[in-house]
Short mmCIF file of C-alpha atoms and ligand atoms in Angstrom, two decimals:
data_model
loop_
_atom_site.label_atom_id
_atom_site.label_comp_id
_atom_site.label_asym_id
_atom_site.label_seq_id
_atom_site.Cartn_x
_atom_site.Cartn_y
_atom_site.Cartn_z
CA UNK P 28 -207.88 35.88 80.75
CA UNK P 29 -205.45 38.42 82.14
CA UNK P 30 -206.72 40.88 84.55
CA UNK P 31 -206.71 44.51 83.73
CA UNK P 32 -204.75 46.60 86.25
CA UNK P 33 -206.27 47.68 89.29
CA UNK P 34 -206.97 51.39 89.40
CA UNK P 35 -205.91 52.84 92.78
CA UNK P 36 -207.34 56.26 93.45
CA UNK P 37 -205.47 58.45 95.68
CA UNK P 38 -208.09 60.46 97.46
CA UNK P 39 -205.89 62.58 99.72
CA UNK P 40 -203.49 64.65 97.86
CA UNK P 41 -203.65 67.64 100.21
CA UNK P 42 -201.65 66.74 103.28
CA UNK P 43 -201.17 69.20 105.91
CA UNK P 44 -197.70 70.77 105.50
CA UNK P 45 -195.45 71.96 108.06
CA UNK P 46 -192.07 73.98 107.56
CA UNK P 47 -189.14 71.80 106.38
CA UNK P 48 -186.70 71.26 109.28
CA UNK P 49 -183.04 71.79 108.83
CA UNK P 50 -180.43 70.71 111.41
CA UNK P 51 -176.98 72.50 110.98
CA UNK P 52 -173.86 70.78 112.29
CA UNK P 53 -170.60 72.81 112.51
CA UNK P 54 -168.08 73.17 115.40
CA UNK P 55 -167.25 76.77 114.40
CA UNK P 56 -169.52 79.01 116.19
CA UNK P 57 -169.75 81.91 113.76
CA UNK P 58 -170.22 79.73 110.73
CA UNK P 59 -173.00 77.52 112.60
CA UNK P 60 -174.87 80.58 113.92
CA UNK P 61 -174.69 82.49 110.57
CA UNK P 62 -175.91 79.73 108.55
CA UNK P 63 -178.70 79.24 111.11
CA UNK P 64 -179.89 82.82 110.85
CA UNK P 65 -179.72 82.89 106.83
CA UNK P 66 -181.55 79.34 106.61
CA UNK P 67 -184.30 80.54 109.17
CA UNK P 68 -184.76 83.60 107.15
CA UNK P 69 -185.71 81.48 104.23
CA UNK P 70 -188.56 80.15 106.04
CA UNK P 71 -186.97 76.79 107.34
CA UNK P 72 -187.49 75.66 110.99
CA UNK P 73 -183.71 75.14 112.07
CA UNK P 74 -181.78 73.72 115.19
CA UNK P 75 -178.08 73.51 115.38
CA UNK P 76 -175.44 71.13 116.80
CA UNK P 77 -171.76 71.67 117.54
CA UNK P 78 -170.50 68.31 116.33
CA UNK P 79 -171.81 64.71 115.05
CA UNK P 80 -172.74 63.41 118.49
CA UNK P 81 -174.63 66.64 119.33
CA UNK P 82 -176.38 66.39 116.04
CA UNK P 83 -177.44 62.76 116.67
CA UNK P 84 -178.87 63.66 119.99
CA UNK P 85 -180.75 66.72 118.40
CA UNK P 86 -182.37 64.46 115.73
CA UNK P 87 -183.97 62.35 118.39
CA UNK P 88 -186.21 65.27 119.31
CA UNK P 89 -186.03 67.15 116.01
CA UNK P 90 -186.71 65.03 112.98
CA UNK P 91 -184.90 67.12 110.55
CA UNK P 92 -185.73 66.84 106.74
CA UNK P 93 -182.48 68.06 105.78
CA UNK P 94 -178.98 68.13 107.48
CA UNK P 95 -176.30 70.74 106.67
CA UNK P 96 -173.03 69.30 108.13
CA UNK P 97 -169.43 70.29 108.01
CA UNK P 98 -167.06 67.21 107.63
CA UNK P 99 -164.21 68.04 109.99
CA UNK P 100 -165.78 68.17 113.54
CA UNK P 101 -164.58 67.11 117.00
CA UNK P 102 -165.94 64.00 118.91
CA UNK P 103 -167.96 62.70 115.86
CA UNK P 104 -166.95 64.05 112.39
CA UNK P 105 -169.50 64.33 109.39
CA UNK P 106 -168.49 60.99 107.80
CA UNK P 107 -169.38 59.06 110.87
CA UNK P 108 -172.35 61.15 111.43
CA UNK P 109 -173.67 60.05 108.04
CA UNK P 110 -172.83 56.49 108.69
CA UNK P 111 -174.82 56.46 111.69
CA UNK P 112 -177.70 58.14 110.08
CA UNK P 113 -177.80 55.65 107.31
CA UNK P 114 -179.27 53.04 109.63
CA UNK P 115 -182.48 55.07 110.21
CA UNK P 116 -185.63 54.46 108.40
CA UNK P 117 -185.82 57.79 106.60
CA UNK P 118 -182.53 59.78 107.60
CA UNK P 119 -182.45 63.48 106.54
CA UNK P 120 -180.90 64.39 103.30
CA UNK P 121 -177.34 65.59 103.88
CA UNK P 122 -175.69 68.58 102.38
CA UNK P 123 -171.91 68.29 103.16
CA UNK P 124 -169.87 71.39 103.77
CA UNK P 125 -166.07 70.75 102.71
CA UNK P 126 -162.91 72.92 102.88
CA UNK P 127 -162.22 74.75 99.56
CA UNK P 128 -160.33 72.51 97.18
CA UNK P 129 -161.18 69.43 99.29
CA UNK P 130 -163.59 67.97 96.71
CA UNK P 131 -162.29 64.41 97.00
CA UNK P 132 -163.50 63.40 100.48
CA UNK P 133 -166.89 65.24 99.75
CA UNK P 134 -167.41 63.08 96.67
CA UNK P 135 -166.69 60.00 98.56
CA UNK P 136 -169.25 61.08 101.05
CA UNK P 137 -171.92 61.29 98.39
CA UNK P 138 -170.85 58.03 96.82
CA UNK P 139 -170.26 55.93 99.91
CA UNK P 140 -172.62 57.38 102.47
CA UNK P 141 -175.33 58.52 100.15
CA UNK P 142 -175.06 62.23 101.04
CA UNK P 143 -177.57 64.53 98.96
CA UNK P 144 -174.82 67.01 97.77
CA UNK P 145 -171.75 68.90 98.93
CA UNK P 146 -170.86 72.45 98.89
CA UNK P 147 -167.37 74.21 99.13
CA UNK P 148 -166.73 76.76 101.78
CA UNK P 149 -167.13 79.83 102.08
CA UNK P 150 -170.74 79.07 101.38
CA UNK P 151 -172.38 80.93 98.63
CA UNK P 152 -175.94 81.93 99.88
CA UNK P 153 -177.70 81.65 96.64
CA UNK P 154 -176.25 78.15 95.76
CA UNK P 155 -177.12 77.07 99.35
CA UNK P 156 -180.64 78.37 99.11
CA UNK P 157 -181.37 76.29 95.59
CA UNK P 158 -179.68 73.18 96.96
CA UNK P 159 -181.92 73.37 100.03
CA UNK P 160 -185.09 73.88 97.98
CA UNK P 161 -184.13 70.90 95.95
CA UNK P 162 -183.46 68.67 99.18
CA UNK P 163 -186.68 70.02 100.60
CA UNK P 164 -188.69 69.14 97.76
CA UNK P 165 -187.10 65.57 97.51
CA UNK P 166 -187.80 65.16 100.98
CA UNK P 167 -191.49 65.98 100.71
CA UNK P 168 -191.83 63.51 97.71
CA UNK P 169 -190.22 60.80 99.94
CA UNK P 170 -192.68 61.60 102.73
CA UNK P 171 -195.55 61.53 100.26
CA UNK P 172 -194.43 58.26 98.62
CA UNK P 173 -194.10 56.83 102.20
CA UNK P 174 -197.74 57.93 103.00
CA UNK P 175 -199.02 56.40 99.79
CA UNK P 176 -197.03 53.17 100.62
CA UNK P 177 -198.76 53.09 104.05
CA UNK P 178 -202.12 53.50 102.38
CA UNK P 179 -201.50 50.62 99.95
CA UNK P 180 -200.09 48.54 102.80
CA UNK P 181 -203.88 48.60 104.11
CA UNK P 182 -204.23 46.25 101.06
CA UNK P 183 -207.59 47.54 101.24
CA UNK P 184 -208.21 49.79 98.03
CA UNK P 185 -210.05 48.56 94.92
CA UNK P 186 -211.16 51.29 92.62
CA UNK P 187 -212.80 53.83 95.18
CA UNK P 188 -213.51 51.11 97.75
CA UNK P 189 -211.64 51.23 100.82
CA UNK P 190 -211.24 48.60 103.64
CA UNK P 191 -208.94 45.71 104.35
CA UNK P 192 -211.26 43.81 106.70
CA UNK P 193 -211.87 40.18 105.80
CA UNK P 194 -215.50 40.66 104.39
CA UNK P 195 -214.09 43.47 102.03
CA UNK P 196 -211.17 41.34 100.95
CA UNK P 197 -213.75 38.83 100.01
CA UNK P 198 -215.69 41.45 97.97
CA UNK P 199 -212.48 42.48 96.19
CA UNK P 200 -211.60 38.92 95.20
CA UNK P 201 -215.17 38.46 93.82
CA UNK P 202 -214.97 41.70 92.01
CA UNK P 203 -211.67 40.59 90.29
CA UNK P 204 -213.02 37.28 89.39
CA UNK P 205 -216.30 38.49 87.87
CA UNK P 206 -215.11 41.74 86.25
CA UNK P 207 -213.32 40.34 83.25
CA UNK P 208 -216.52 38.15 82.28
CA UNK P 209 -219.75 39.44 80.80
CA UNK P 210 -221.88 37.73 83.45
CA UNK P 211 -224.65 39.75 85.02
CA UNK P 212 -224.03 40.71 88.52
CA UNK P 213 -226.49 41.30 91.25
CA UNK P 214 -225.17 43.43 94.15
CA UNK P 215 -227.22 43.44 97.25
CA UNK P 216 -226.58 45.17 100.74
CA UNK P 217 -227.93 47.73 102.86
CA UNK P 218 -228.22 51.35 101.96
CA UNK P 219 -224.85 53.18 101.81
CA UNK P 220 -222.65 50.12 101.84
CA UNK P 221 -221.11 50.87 98.57
CA UNK P 222 -223.13 49.05 95.92
CA UNK P 223 -222.53 51.70 93.14
CA UNK P 224 -218.88 51.71 94.03
CA UNK P 225 -218.66 48.02 93.43
CA UNK P 226 -220.70 48.46 90.09
CA UNK P 227 -218.05 50.96 88.86
CA UNK P 228 -215.16 48.76 90.12
CA UNK P 229 -216.47 45.83 88.17
CA UNK P 230 -216.77 48.17 85.05
CA UNK P 231 -213.33 49.54 85.41
CA UNK P 232 -211.67 46.14 85.74
CA UNK P 233 -213.62 44.79 82.65
CA UNK P 234 -212.74 44.78 79.07
CA UNK P 235 -215.59 47.24 78.61
CA UNK P 236 -213.84 49.85 80.60
CA UNK P 237 -213.26 52.21 77.80
CA UNK P 238 -216.78 52.02 77.00
CA UNK P 239 -219.66 53.85 78.99
CA UNK P 240 -220.86 53.20 82.45
CA UNK P 241 -224.44 54.22 82.67
CA UNK P 242 -226.50 54.24 85.89
CA UNK P 243 -230.15 54.31 85.99
CA UNK P 244 -232.16 54.71 89.30
CA UNK P 245 -235.27 52.63 88.98
CA UNK P 246 -236.79 53.94 92.22
CA UNK P 247 -239.72 56.43 92.07
CA UNK P 248 -240.20 56.72 88.36
CA UNK P 249 -243.82 55.96 87.05
CA UNK P 250 -244.04 53.15 84.45
CA UNK P 251 -243.87 55.24 81.23
CA UNK P 252 -241.06 57.55 82.22
CA UNK P 253 -239.10 54.40 83.41
CA UNK P 254 -239.51 52.62 80.17
CA UNK P 255 -238.58 55.92 78.12
CA UNK P 256 -235.53 56.13 80.52
CA UNK P 257 -234.58 52.51 79.64
CA UNK P 258 -235.80 52.12 76.15
CA UNK P 259 -235.70 55.68 74.84
CA UNK P 260 -238.64 57.18 72.86
CA UNK P 261 -239.46 58.64 69.57
CA UNK P 262 -240.87 61.97 69.20
CA UNK P 263 -244.68 62.22 70.26
CA UNK P 264 -244.56 58.62 71.74
CA UNK P 265 -246.32 60.02 74.84
CA UNK P 266 -247.48 63.29 76.04
CA UNK P 267 -244.36 65.37 76.95
CA UNK P 268 -242.01 63.27 74.49
CA UNK P 269 -241.15 66.35 72.58
CA UNK P 270 -238.17 65.03 70.92
CA UNK P 271 -236.84 61.60 70.34
CA UNK P 272 -234.26 60.36 72.98
CA UNK P 273 -232.10 57.34 73.28
CA UNK P 274 -232.64 55.21 76.40
CA UNK P 275 -230.04 54.01 78.89
CA UNK P 276 -229.73 50.63 77.21
CA UNK P 277 -228.70 52.28 73.90
CA UNK P 278 -226.44 54.67 75.88
CA UNK P 279 -224.74 51.87 77.48
CA UNK P 280 -223.81 50.16 74.22
CA UNK P 281 -220.46 48.30 74.56
CA UNK P 282 -220.38 49.32 78.16
CA UNK P 283 -222.14 48.58 81.48
CA UNK P 284 -225.56 49.34 82.74
CA UNK P 285 -226.36 49.69 86.41
CA UNK P 286 -229.80 49.06 87.12
CA UNK P 287 -229.99 50.68 90.59
CA UNK P 288 -232.93 49.88 93.06
CA UNK P 289 -234.11 47.26 90.61
CA UNK P 290 -236.74 46.18 93.43
CA UNK P 291 -238.51 49.37 92.89
CA UNK P 292 -238.84 48.94 88.99
CA UNK P 293 -242.55 48.72 87.91
CA UNK P 294 -243.28 45.07 87.60
CA UNK P 295 -244.65 45.73 83.80
CA UNK P 296 -241.38 47.24 83.00
CA UNK P 297 -239.46 44.33 84.41
CA UNK P 298 -241.19 41.99 81.83
CA UNK P 299 -240.16 44.31 78.94
CA UNK P 300 -236.48 44.55 80.27
CA UNK P 301 -236.32 40.93 80.41
CA UNK P 302 -237.36 40.45 76.85
CA UNK P 303 -234.62 43.12 75.76
CA UNK P 304 -231.98 41.37 77.76
CA UNK P 305 -232.94 37.99 76.40
CA UNK P 306 -232.54 39.05 72.71
CA UNK P 307 -230.11 42.09 73.02
CA UNK P 308 -232.46 44.23 70.96
CA UNK P 309 -234.14 47.30 72.05
CA UNK P 310 -237.12 49.21 70.34
CA UNK P 311 -237.73 52.91 71.53
CA UNK P 312 -241.29 53.79 72.79
CA UNK P 313 -243.27 54.79 69.73
CA UNK P 314 -240.69 53.39 67.33
CA UNK P 315 -240.46 50.55 65.01
CA UNK P 316 -236.86 49.93 64.35
CA UNK P 317 -235.02 47.39 66.65
CA UNK P 318 -231.41 48.48 67.70
CA UNK P 319 -228.96 45.86 68.70
CA UNK P 320 -227.23 46.61 71.93
CA UNK P 321 -224.33 45.00 73.51
CA UNK P 322 -224.61 45.86 77.38
CA UNK P 323 -223.45 44.14 80.45
CA UNK P 324 -225.95 44.38 83.05
CA UNK P 325 -225.47 44.91 86.75
CA UNK P 326 -228.28 45.17 89.10
CA UNK P 327 -228.48 46.52 92.66
CA UNK P 328 -230.93 46.62 95.56
CA UNK P 329 -230.89 47.25 99.32
CA UNK P 330 -234.08 44.77 99.68
CA UNK P 331 -233.66 41.33 100.72
CA UNK P 332 -234.11 39.39 97.51
CA UNK P 333 -236.02 36.44 98.76
CA UNK P 334 -238.62 38.92 100.23
CA UNK P 335 -238.76 41.20 97.22
CA UNK P 336 -239.50 38.15 95.07
CA UNK P 337 -242.15 36.61 97.70
CA UNK P 338 -243.85 40.10 97.77
CA UNK P 339 -243.84 40.35 93.95
CA UNK P 340 -241.66 43.41 93.78
CA UNK P 341 -239.15 41.47 91.78
CA UNK P 342 -240.07 39.26 88.95
CA UNK P 343 -238.61 35.69 89.49
CA UNK P 344 -237.68 35.30 85.81
CA UNK P 345 -235.75 38.56 85.62
CA UNK P 346 -234.00 37.88 88.97
CA UNK P 347 -232.73 34.57 87.48
CA UNK P 348 -231.57 36.45 84.27
CA UNK P 349 -229.75 38.91 86.57
CA UNK P 350 -228.30 37.01 89.50
CA UNK P 351 -225.78 35.12 87.63
CA UNK P 352 -223.29 36.16 90.29
CA UNK P 353 -224.46 37.64 93.49
CA UNK P 354 -222.24 40.18 95.53
CA UNK P 355 -223.66 40.91 99.08
CA UNK P 356 -221.87 43.76 100.73
CA UNK P 357 -221.20 43.77 104.42
CA UNK P 358 -222.80 46.45 106.68
CA UNK P 359 -220.23 48.86 108.19
CA UNK P 360 -221.22 47.68 111.74
CA UNK P 361 -219.64 44.13 110.90
CA UNK P 362 -216.30 45.79 109.70
CA UNK P 363 -215.52 48.50 112.15
CA UNK P 364 -211.84 47.71 111.95
CA UNK P 365 -212.07 49.46 108.53
CA UNK P 366 -212.98 52.89 110.32
CA UNK P 367 -209.38 54.30 110.23
CA UNK P 368 -208.83 53.54 106.64
CA UNK P 369 -212.29 54.76 105.61
CA UNK P 370 -211.80 58.06 107.57
CA UNK P 371 -208.27 58.65 106.00
CA UNK P 372 -209.62 58.13 102.57
CA UNK P 373 -212.88 59.98 103.01
CA UNK P 374 -211.21 62.90 104.85
CA UNK P 375 -208.69 63.24 101.87
CA UNK P 376 -211.47 63.31 99.45
CA UNK P 377 -213.58 66.01 101.56
CA UNK P 378 -210.28 68.17 102.01
CA UNK P 379 -210.16 68.26 98.08
CA UNK P 380 -213.80 68.90 97.86
CA UNK P 381 -213.94 71.72 100.39
CA UNK P 382 -210.55 73.16 100.13
CA UNK P 383 -209.80 72.10 103.76
CA UNK P 384 -206.56 70.77 105.32
CA UNK P 385 -207.83 68.29 108.08
CA UNK P 386 -205.40 65.47 108.80
CA UNK P 387 -207.42 62.97 110.77
CA UNK P 388 -209.79 62.27 113.69
CA UNK P 389 -208.44 62.38 117.01
CA UNK P 390 -208.62 59.33 119.42
CA UNK P 391 -211.76 60.19 121.33
CA UNK P 392 -213.63 60.82 118.08
CA UNK P 393 -212.35 57.54 116.66
CA UNK P 394 -213.81 55.70 120.13
CA UNK P 395 -217.11 57.44 119.26
CA UNK P 396 -217.24 56.30 115.77
CA UNK P 397 -216.19 52.74 116.82
CA UNK P 398 -219.17 52.68 119.31
CA UNK P 399 -221.67 53.96 116.77
CA UNK P 400 -223.76 51.11 114.93
CA UNK P 401 -223.84 52.87 111.59
CA UNK P 402 -227.37 52.22 110.27
CA UNK P 403 -226.69 54.44 107.23
CA UNK P 404 -223.39 52.47 106.64
CA UNK P 405 -220.36 54.25 104.75
CA UNK P 406 -222.81 57.06 103.52
CA UNK P 407 -223.58 58.11 107.09
CA UNK P 408 -219.87 58.04 108.03
CA UNK P 409 -219.06 60.14 105.09
CA UNK P 410 -221.70 62.69 106.23
CA UNK P 411 -220.39 62.89 109.76
CA UNK P 412 -216.96 63.45 108.38
CA UNK P 413 -218.27 65.99 106.01
CA UNK P 414 -219.52 68.05 108.74
CA UNK P 415 -216.28 67.61 110.94
CA UNK P 416 -214.05 68.70 107.91
CA UNK P 417 -216.16 71.75 107.32
CA UNK P 418 -216.28 72.72 110.86
CA UNK P 419 -212.71 71.72 111.74
CA UNK P 420 -211.22 73.36 108.54
CA UNK P 421 -207.78 72.09 109.50
CA UNK P 422 -205.76 70.10 112.10
CA UNK P 423 -207.85 67.05 113.54
CA UNK P 424 -211.52 66.52 113.88
CA UNK P 425 -212.50 66.55 117.61
CA UNK P 426 -215.62 65.65 119.53
CA UNK P 427 -216.77 69.22 119.33
CA UNK P 428 -216.76 68.99 115.54
CA UNK P 429 -219.23 65.91 115.45
CA UNK P 430 -223.06 66.68 114.76
CA UNK P 431 -224.96 67.65 118.01
CA UNK P 432 -226.13 64.64 119.80
CA UNK P 433 -223.98 62.14 117.76
CA UNK P 434 -221.70 61.39 120.53
CA UNK P 435 -224.28 60.91 123.17
CA UNK P 436 -226.38 58.79 120.83
CA UNK P 437 -223.35 56.58 120.17
CA UNK P 438 -222.55 56.34 123.90
CA UNK P 439 -226.13 55.36 124.66
CA UNK P 440 -226.13 52.60 122.36
CA UNK P 441 -222.91 51.41 123.89
CA UNK P 442 -224.28 51.89 127.38
CA UNK P 443 -227.61 49.92 126.73
CA UNK P 444 -225.37 47.10 125.01
CA UNK P 445 -222.97 47.24 128.14
CA UNK P 446 -225.84 47.08 130.60
CA UNK P 447 -227.46 44.02 129.00
CA UNK P 448 -224.21 42.15 129.33
CA UNK P 449 -223.13 43.75 132.60
CA UNK P 450 -226.45 42.91 133.99
CA UNK P 451 -225.94 39.18 133.71
CA UNK P 452 -226.82 37.39 136.93
CA UNK P 453 -224.02 35.59 139.04
CA UNK P 454 -225.53 32.95 141.23
CA UNK P 455 -223.59 30.89 143.68
CA UNK P 456 -224.13 27.11 143.47
CA UNK P 457 -226.81 26.19 146.08
CA UNK P 458 -229.17 28.99 144.87
CA UNK P 459 -232.68 27.58 144.74
CA UNK P 460 -234.71 27.80 141.54
CA UNK P 461 -237.23 30.26 143.61
CA UNK P 462 -234.34 32.44 144.62
CA UNK P 463 -232.98 32.41 141.04
CA UNK P 464 -236.33 33.57 139.71
CA UNK P 465 -236.65 36.32 142.16
CA UNK P 466 -233.11 37.58 141.31
CA UNK P 467 -234.01 37.56 137.55
CA UNK P 468 -237.16 39.50 138.21
CA UNK P 469 -235.58 41.95 140.11
CA UNK P 470 -232.48 42.44 137.74
CA UNK P 471 -235.14 42.93 134.97
CA UNK P 472 -237.07 45.31 136.74
CA UNK P 473 -234.03 47.52 137.50
CA UNK P 474 -233.20 47.36 133.70
CA UNK P 475 -236.47 48.64 132.87
CA UNK P 476 -236.46 51.20 135.61
CA UNK P 477 -239.47 49.44 137.25
CA UNK P 478 -241.60 49.40 133.97
CA UNK P 479 -243.50 46.09 134.68
CA UNK P 480 -245.09 45.78 131.33
CA UNK P 481 -241.63 45.98 129.47
CA UNK P 482 -240.24 43.70 132.32
CA UNK P 483 -243.12 40.91 131.77
CA UNK P 484 -242.38 41.25 128.06
CA UNK P 485 -238.68 40.73 128.48
CA UNK P 486 -239.19 37.76 130.89
CA UNK P 487 -241.81 36.18 128.60
CA UNK P 488 -244.48 36.02 131.19
CA UNK P 489 -247.82 37.79 131.61
CA UNK P 490 -248.16 41.03 133.58
CA UNK P 491 -250.51 39.29 135.83
CA UNK P 492 -248.06 36.61 136.58
CA UNK P 493 -245.37 39.33 137.26
CA UNK P 494 -247.70 41.02 139.76
CA UNK P 495 -248.52 37.60 141.60
CA UNK P 496 -244.86 36.77 141.70
CA UNK P 497 -244.08 40.24 143.32
CA UNK P 498 -246.98 39.98 145.72
CA UNK P 499 -245.41 36.70 146.80
CA UNK P 500 -242.02 38.32 147.31
CA UNK P 501 -243.91 41.06 149.15
CA UNK P 502 -242.47 43.71 146.88
CA UNK P 503 -245.92 44.95 145.85
CA UNK P 504 -246.15 47.58 148.46
CA UNK P 505 -242.73 49.16 147.73
CA UNK P 506 -243.59 50.51 144.38
CA UNK P 507 -241.99 53.80 143.39
CA UNK P 508 -244.02 56.50 142.28
CA UNK P 509 -244.74 56.74 138.40
CA UNK P 510 -244.14 52.76 138.27
CA UNK P 511 -246.22 51.09 135.70
N1 ATP J 675 -216.02 50.61 100.92
C1 ATP J 675 -216.13 51.78 100.57
N2 ATP J 675 -215.06 52.87 100.48
C2 ATP J 675 -214.95 54.07 100.48
N3 ATP J 675 -216.30 54.82 100.32
C3 ATP J 675 -217.35 54.04 100.40
C4 ATP J 675 -217.31 52.64 100.42
N4 ATP J 675 -218.65 52.19 100.48
C5 ATP J 675 -219.25 53.35 100.28
N5 ATP J 675 -218.62 54.51 100.28
C6 ATP J 675 -219.17 55.75 100.11
O1 ATP J 675 -220.33 55.96 100.68
C7 ATP J 675 -221.41 56.51 99.83
C8 ATP J 675 -222.53 55.60 99.56
O2 ATP J 675 -221.90 54.62 98.63
P1 ATP J 675 -222.91 54.03 97.34
O3 ATP J 675 -223.82 55.14 96.80
O4 ATP J 675 -222.02 53.12 96.48
O5 ATP J 675 -223.83 53.04 98.36
P2 ATP J 675 -225.02 52.25 97.89
O6 ATP J 675 -224.89 50.84 98.52
O7 ATP J 675 -225.31 52.32 96.51
O8 ATP J 675 -226.33 52.98 98.69
P3 ATP J 675 -227.91 53.18 98.31
O9 ATP J 675 -228.45 51.76 98.64
O10 ATP J 675 -228.39 54.12 99.50
O11 ATP J 675 -227.97 53.63 96.92
C9 ATP J 675 -220.55 56.99 98.81
O12 ATP J 675 -220.17 58.42 98.96
C10 ATP J 675 -219.42 56.16 98.68
O13 ATP J 675 -218.23 56.87 98.16
MG1 MG J 676 -226.81 53.19 95.32
#
């Protein structure tokens, strides 16, 4: 079976724009300065060069989008300049100025050297202005295409899912494999790891993609309401059922139904759901007719499946019906290499939402993000960035734009982790067992800031044994005030 094309969502269509840069190369002073004054007045950033060589040198520090160049210049002429520029990754678009009636060499420059267009002297301001606008817009498109290409080269986008780490590549591969079938999928993973996004990606890559995608949250609904949500009800089926309503199973006909937080669905409802799934027929609460439904079911939970079954939160028979294919999403702390790509995609998306023009996070912020443990996974990252985008508004997100305390919390985690590794003992050969024991006890006490109860816990000995050992070493009297 052929795969449907992957939908790639571009989430950052609002790049920060700067004025278009134009370099003017002409050996004739009045011509060069006149052009520069005029083009600057049109809102472009300009610089000038007296010949081809000078232009090449200027380009090293002034990466122009458009080059307006004369053909005849000393030292290095316009043709040679264009030849040199053609070796660059993204050379400026060149508008070549030619002497009146000298069309032939100009056409050759366009044909052989890829110049953008040519213009006869004396330059007609209105015509030059239109030409510059066209070149600027083409240059912007090229920059945008390059940016999209770069984003794609992460090889890390599937639907709205971002990340090119190995665990995410594995997820994409499973999603692509399972999507075309109608197999039930069970998505597991901590909160905020993207379970709903994966469910949507499976739907949009499946033959049901033009059908509905319906998500029902099974958490926190009492049994009757849960059943009405799933199976629908007839008018008067229960108190509050003022009119007839179709349930999610009916609504998802020919499409996909996501049973989110299935571990929280009342166990009685789970039994009824299993029956519906087995015979693909649903009866509304209080109704008689059976409605045939064709639904692909995806379930999701942030609970550990084996424990949920052991605790009786998830019926084993329903579990077997739903768990034809399990996709377990990795927590963000296990794929921190994805942070830059996630930040780029999420910031682009938030720029759109809030009408902001934030480009990225700066290096110190990325450092802090890398140190954080992300218990709330990508949702937590999105929340941190959302605040950053709103507070920064434009430019880059800096440390001061992070939530208060976020930086020190992340640094604190890192310091503790560092302390426990840096705090390793180094003992020379020849150390006796007694000496090693004493060194280990002292190091642990240092780590717990002399909290003996905690130190005894870490060392796996009783508090009494620890006291005895300290008395042996003669350390008992030297207790600092406040020690426990
Ligand atoms: N791989 C990812 N790429 C981009 N965005 C992601 C990714 N994973 C999660 N997100 C974003 O994180 C947020 C949480 O994702 P989602 O709702 O899919 O998580 P979940 O696993 O269903 O969480 P919960 O268990 O709390 O329901 C959303 O804003 C989503 O867009
Ligand atoms: Mg969810």
